C-alpha positions as YAML, in Angstrom:
chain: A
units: angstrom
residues:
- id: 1
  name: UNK
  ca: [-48.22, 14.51, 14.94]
- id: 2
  name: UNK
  ca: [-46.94, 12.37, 12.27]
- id: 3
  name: UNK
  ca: [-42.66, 11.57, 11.45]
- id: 4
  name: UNK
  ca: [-43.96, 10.29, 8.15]
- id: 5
  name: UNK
  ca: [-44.33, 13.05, 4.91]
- id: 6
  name: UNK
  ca: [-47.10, 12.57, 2.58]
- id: 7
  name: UNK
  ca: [-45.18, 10.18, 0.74]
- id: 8
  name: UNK
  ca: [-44.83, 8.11, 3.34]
- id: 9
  name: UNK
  ca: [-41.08, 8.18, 4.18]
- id: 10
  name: UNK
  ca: [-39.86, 9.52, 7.60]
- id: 11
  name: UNK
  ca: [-38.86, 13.27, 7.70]
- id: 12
  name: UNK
  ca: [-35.39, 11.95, 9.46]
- id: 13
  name: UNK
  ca: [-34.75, 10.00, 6.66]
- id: 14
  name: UNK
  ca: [-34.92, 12.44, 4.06]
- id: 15
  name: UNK
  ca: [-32.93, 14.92, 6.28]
- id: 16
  name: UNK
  ca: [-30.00, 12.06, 6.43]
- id: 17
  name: UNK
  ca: [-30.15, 11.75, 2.80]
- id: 18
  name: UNK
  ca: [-30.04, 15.62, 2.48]
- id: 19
  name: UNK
  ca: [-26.76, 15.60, 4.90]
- id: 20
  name: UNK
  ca: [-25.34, 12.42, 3.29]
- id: 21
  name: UNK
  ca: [-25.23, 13.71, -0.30]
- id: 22
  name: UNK
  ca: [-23.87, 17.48, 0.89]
- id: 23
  name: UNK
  ca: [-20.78, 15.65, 2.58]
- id: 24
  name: UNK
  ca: [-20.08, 13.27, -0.30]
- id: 25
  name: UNK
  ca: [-20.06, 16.48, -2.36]
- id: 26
  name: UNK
  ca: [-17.84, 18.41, 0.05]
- id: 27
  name: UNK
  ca: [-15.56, 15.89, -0.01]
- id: 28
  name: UNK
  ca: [-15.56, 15.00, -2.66]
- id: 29
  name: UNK
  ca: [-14.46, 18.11, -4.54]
- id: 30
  name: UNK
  ca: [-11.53, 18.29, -2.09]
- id: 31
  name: UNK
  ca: [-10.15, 15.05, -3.07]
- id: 32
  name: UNK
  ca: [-10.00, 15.66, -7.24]
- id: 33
  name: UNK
  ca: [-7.46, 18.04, -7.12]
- id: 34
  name: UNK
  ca: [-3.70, 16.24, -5.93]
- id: 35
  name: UNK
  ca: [-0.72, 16.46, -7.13]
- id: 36
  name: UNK
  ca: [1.42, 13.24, -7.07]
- id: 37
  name: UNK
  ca: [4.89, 12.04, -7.54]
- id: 38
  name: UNK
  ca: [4.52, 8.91, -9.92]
- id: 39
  name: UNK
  ca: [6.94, 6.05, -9.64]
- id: 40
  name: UNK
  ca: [6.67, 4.01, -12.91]
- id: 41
  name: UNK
  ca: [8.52, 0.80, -13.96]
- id: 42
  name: UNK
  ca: [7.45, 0.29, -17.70]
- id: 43
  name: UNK
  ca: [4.22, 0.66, -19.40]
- id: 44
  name: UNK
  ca: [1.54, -1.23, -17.07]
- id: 45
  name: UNK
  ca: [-0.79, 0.20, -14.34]
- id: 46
  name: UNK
  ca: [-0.19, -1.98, -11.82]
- id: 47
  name: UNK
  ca: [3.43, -1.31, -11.88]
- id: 48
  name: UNK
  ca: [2.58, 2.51, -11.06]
- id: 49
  name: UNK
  ca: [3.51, 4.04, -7.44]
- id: 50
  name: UNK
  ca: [2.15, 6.88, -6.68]
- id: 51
  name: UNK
  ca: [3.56, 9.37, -3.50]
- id: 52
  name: UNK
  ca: [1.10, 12.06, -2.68]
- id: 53
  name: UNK
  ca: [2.30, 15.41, -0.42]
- id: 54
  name: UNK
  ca: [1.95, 14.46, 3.41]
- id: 55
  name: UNK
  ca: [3.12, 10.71, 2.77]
- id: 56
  name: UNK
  ca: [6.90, 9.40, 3.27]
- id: 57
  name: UNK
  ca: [9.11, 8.53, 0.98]
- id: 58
  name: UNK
  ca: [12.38, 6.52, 1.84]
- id: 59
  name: UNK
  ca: [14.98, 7.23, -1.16]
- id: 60
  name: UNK
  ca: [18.74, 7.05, -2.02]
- id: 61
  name: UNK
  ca: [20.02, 10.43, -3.88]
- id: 62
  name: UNK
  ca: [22.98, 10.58, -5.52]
- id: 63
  name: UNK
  ca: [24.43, 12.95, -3.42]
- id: 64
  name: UNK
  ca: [23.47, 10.78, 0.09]
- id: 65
  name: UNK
  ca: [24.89, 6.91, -0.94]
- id: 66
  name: UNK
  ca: [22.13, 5.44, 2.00]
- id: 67
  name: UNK
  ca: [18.49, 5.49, 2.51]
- id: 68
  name: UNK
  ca: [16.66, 8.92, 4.01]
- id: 69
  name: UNK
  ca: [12.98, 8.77, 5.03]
- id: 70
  name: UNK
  ca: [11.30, 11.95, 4.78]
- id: 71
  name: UNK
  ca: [7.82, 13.52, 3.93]
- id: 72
  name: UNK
  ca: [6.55, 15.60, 1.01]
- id: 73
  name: UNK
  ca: [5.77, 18.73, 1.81]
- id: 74
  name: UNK
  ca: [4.95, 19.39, -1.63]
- id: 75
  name: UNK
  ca: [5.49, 19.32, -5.54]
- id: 76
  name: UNK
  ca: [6.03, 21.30, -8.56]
- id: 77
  name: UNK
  ca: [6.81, 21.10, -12.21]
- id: 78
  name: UNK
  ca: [10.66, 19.90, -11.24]
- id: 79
  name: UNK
  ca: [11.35, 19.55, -7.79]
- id: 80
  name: UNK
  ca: [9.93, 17.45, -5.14]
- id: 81
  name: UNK
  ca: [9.69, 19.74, -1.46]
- id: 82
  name: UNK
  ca: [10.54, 17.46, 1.59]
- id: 83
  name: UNK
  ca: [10.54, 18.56, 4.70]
- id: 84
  name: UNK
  ca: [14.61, 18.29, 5.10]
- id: 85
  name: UNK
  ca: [15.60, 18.25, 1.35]
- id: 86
  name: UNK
  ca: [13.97, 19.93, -2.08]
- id: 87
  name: UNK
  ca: [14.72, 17.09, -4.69]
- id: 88
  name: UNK
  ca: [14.84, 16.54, -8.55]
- id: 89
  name: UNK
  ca: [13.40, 13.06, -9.59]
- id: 90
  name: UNK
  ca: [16.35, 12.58, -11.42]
- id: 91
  name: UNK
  ca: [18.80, 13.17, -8.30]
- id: 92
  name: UNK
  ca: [16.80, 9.76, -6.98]
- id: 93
  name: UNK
  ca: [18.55, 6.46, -7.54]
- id: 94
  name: UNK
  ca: [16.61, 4.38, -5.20]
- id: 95
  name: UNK
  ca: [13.07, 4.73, -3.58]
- id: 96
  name: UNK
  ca: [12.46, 1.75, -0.83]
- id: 97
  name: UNK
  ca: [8.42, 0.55, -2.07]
- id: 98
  name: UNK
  ca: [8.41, -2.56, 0.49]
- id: 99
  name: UNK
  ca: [4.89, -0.50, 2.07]
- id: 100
  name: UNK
  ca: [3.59, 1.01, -0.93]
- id: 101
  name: UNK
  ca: [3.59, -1.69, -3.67]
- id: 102
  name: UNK
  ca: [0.24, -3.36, -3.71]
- id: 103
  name: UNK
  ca: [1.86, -6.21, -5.43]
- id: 104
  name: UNK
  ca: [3.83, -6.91, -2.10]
- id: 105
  name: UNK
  ca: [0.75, -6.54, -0.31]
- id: 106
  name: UNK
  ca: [-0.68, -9.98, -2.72]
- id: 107
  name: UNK
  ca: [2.90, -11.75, -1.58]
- id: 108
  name: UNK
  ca: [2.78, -10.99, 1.96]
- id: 109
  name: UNK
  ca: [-0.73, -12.64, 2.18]
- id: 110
  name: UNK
  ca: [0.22, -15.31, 0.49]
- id: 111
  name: UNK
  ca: [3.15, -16.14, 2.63]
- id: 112
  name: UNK
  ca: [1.39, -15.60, 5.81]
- id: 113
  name: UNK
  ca: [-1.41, -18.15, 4.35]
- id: 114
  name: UNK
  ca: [1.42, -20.38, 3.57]
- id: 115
  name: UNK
  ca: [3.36, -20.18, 7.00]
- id: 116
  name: UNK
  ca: [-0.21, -20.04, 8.76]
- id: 117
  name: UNK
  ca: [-1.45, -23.21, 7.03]
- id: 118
  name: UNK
  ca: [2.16, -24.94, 7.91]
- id: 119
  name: UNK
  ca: [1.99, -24.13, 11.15]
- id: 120
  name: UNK
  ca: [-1.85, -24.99, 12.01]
- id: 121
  name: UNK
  ca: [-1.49, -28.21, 10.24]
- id: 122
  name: UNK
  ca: [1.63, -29.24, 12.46]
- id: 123
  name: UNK
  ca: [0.09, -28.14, 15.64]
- id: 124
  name: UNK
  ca: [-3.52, -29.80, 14.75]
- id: 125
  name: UNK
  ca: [-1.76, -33.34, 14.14]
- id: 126
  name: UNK
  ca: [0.35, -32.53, 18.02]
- id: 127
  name: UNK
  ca: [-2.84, -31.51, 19.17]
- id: 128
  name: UNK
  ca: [-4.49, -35.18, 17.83]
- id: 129
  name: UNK
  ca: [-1.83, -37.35, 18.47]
- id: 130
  name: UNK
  ca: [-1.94, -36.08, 22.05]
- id: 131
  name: UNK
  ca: [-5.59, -36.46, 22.41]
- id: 132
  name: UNK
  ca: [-5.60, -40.38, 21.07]
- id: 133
  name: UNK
  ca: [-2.45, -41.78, 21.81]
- id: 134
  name: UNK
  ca: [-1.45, -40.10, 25.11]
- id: 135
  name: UNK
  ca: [2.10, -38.98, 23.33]
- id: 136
  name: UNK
  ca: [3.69, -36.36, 20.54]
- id: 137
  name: UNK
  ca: [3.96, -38.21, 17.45]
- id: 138
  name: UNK
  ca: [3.55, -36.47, 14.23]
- id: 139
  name: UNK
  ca: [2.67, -38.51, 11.24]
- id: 140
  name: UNK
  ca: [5.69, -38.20, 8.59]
- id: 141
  name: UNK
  ca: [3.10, -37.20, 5.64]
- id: 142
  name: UNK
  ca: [1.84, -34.31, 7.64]
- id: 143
  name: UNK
  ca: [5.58, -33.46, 8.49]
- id: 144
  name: UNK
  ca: [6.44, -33.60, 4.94]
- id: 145
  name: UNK
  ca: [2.94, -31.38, 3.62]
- id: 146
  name: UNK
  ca: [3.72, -28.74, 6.99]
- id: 147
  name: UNK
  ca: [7.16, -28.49, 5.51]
- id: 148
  name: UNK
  ca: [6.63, -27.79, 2.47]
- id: 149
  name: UNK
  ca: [3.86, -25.33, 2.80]
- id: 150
  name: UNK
  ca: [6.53, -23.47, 5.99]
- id: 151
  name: UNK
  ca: [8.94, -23.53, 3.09]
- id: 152
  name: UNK
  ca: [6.60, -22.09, 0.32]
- id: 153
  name: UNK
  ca: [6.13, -19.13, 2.76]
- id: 154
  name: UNK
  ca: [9.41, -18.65, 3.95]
- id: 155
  name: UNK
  ca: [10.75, -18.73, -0.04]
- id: 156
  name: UNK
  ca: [7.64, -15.79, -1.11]
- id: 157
  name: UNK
  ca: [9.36, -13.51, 1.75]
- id: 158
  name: UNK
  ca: [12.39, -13.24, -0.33]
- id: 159
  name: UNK
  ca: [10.35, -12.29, -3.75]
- id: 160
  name: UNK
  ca: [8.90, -9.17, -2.21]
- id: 161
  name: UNK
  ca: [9.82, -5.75, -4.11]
- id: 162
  name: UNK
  ca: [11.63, -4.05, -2.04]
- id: 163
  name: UNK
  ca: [13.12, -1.21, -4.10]
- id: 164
  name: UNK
  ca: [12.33, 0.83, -7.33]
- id: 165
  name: UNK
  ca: [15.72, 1.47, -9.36]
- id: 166
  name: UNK
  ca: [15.89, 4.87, -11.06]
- id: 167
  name: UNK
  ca: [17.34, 3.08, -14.40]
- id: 168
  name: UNK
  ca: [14.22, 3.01, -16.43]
- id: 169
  name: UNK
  ca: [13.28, 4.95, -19.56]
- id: 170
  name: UNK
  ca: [10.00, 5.93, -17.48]
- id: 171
  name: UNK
  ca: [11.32, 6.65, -14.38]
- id: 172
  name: UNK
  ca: [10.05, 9.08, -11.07]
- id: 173
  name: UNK
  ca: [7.61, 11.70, -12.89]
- id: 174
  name: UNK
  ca: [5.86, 14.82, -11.08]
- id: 175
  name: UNK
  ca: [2.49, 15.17, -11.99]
- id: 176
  name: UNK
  ca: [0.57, 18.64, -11.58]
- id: 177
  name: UNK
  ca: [-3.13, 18.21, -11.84]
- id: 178
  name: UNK
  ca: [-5.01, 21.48, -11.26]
- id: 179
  name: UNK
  ca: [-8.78, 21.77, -12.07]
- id: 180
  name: UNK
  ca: [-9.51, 25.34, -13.77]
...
């Protein structure tokens, strides 16, 4: 009793394959079909945010003059369904993006590589200057580099995007995408 098939590759193995590709398909066809609410700040990609129905969105309307977090329920052609509020995009004057903007996601590694470098190098030359001397003294070069590289990170926290404006020709846009 033989696992292997005549062409020589286990039975399992062709089963897992079988099960693989009838997932990928199952789940894939669920996943082409989603409406979004599109958060655009001029003509580039990578200045797109997208919301999709089930995620929360933090916004300032112009009826509310302060920040609400809620979560789309769900979209259509004009208004935007949240679970405590049904919205037009153009009642929206601020949306808060500090979790959603992959650019901020670029800036806060950067500034945690900045503050993390800082802070190892000032704790490696404590750490040495322990070991061979017996005492704390830090070298004023390595002060001086752990400084600046502490201030580097601490000056990329303030350049994070934190909100989107609704000023823009482009604007908060519904999209419908329904596959016939």
């Amino acid at each position: 009793m033989s696992l292997a098939t005549k062409e020589g590759v286990p039975r399992y193995m062709n089963q897992g394959i079988t099960l693989l590709l009838f997932f990928s398909f199952a789940f894939g066809a669920n996943a082409q079909s989603k409406d979004f609410l599109l958060i655009k700040r001029g003509g580039n990609q990578k200045s797109q945010i997208r919301f999709y129905p089930g995620e929360d969105i933090t916004y300032k309307s112009k009826k509310l003059g302060y920040f609400v977090t809620d979560r789309i329920e769900s979209l259509d052609t004009d208004y935007i369904y949240l679970t405590e509020n049904i919205l037009s995009p153009s009642d929206i004057l601020e949306v808060d993006i500090r979790n959603k903007d992959q650019r901020n996601r670029t800036l806060r590694n950067l500034t945690a590589l900045f503050l993390g470098a800082g802070g190892i190098l000032m704790t490696v030359e404590a750490v040495n200057s322990l070991y061979q001397q017996g005492q704390l003294q830090i070298d004023g070069g390595v002060a001086i580099t752990s400084g600046i590289l502490i201030g580097t990170g601490l000056a990329l926290m303030t350049l994070r995007y934190k909100t989107f404006e609704n000023t823009t020709g482009y604007g908060i846009q519904i999209i419908i995408l329904t596959i016939e």
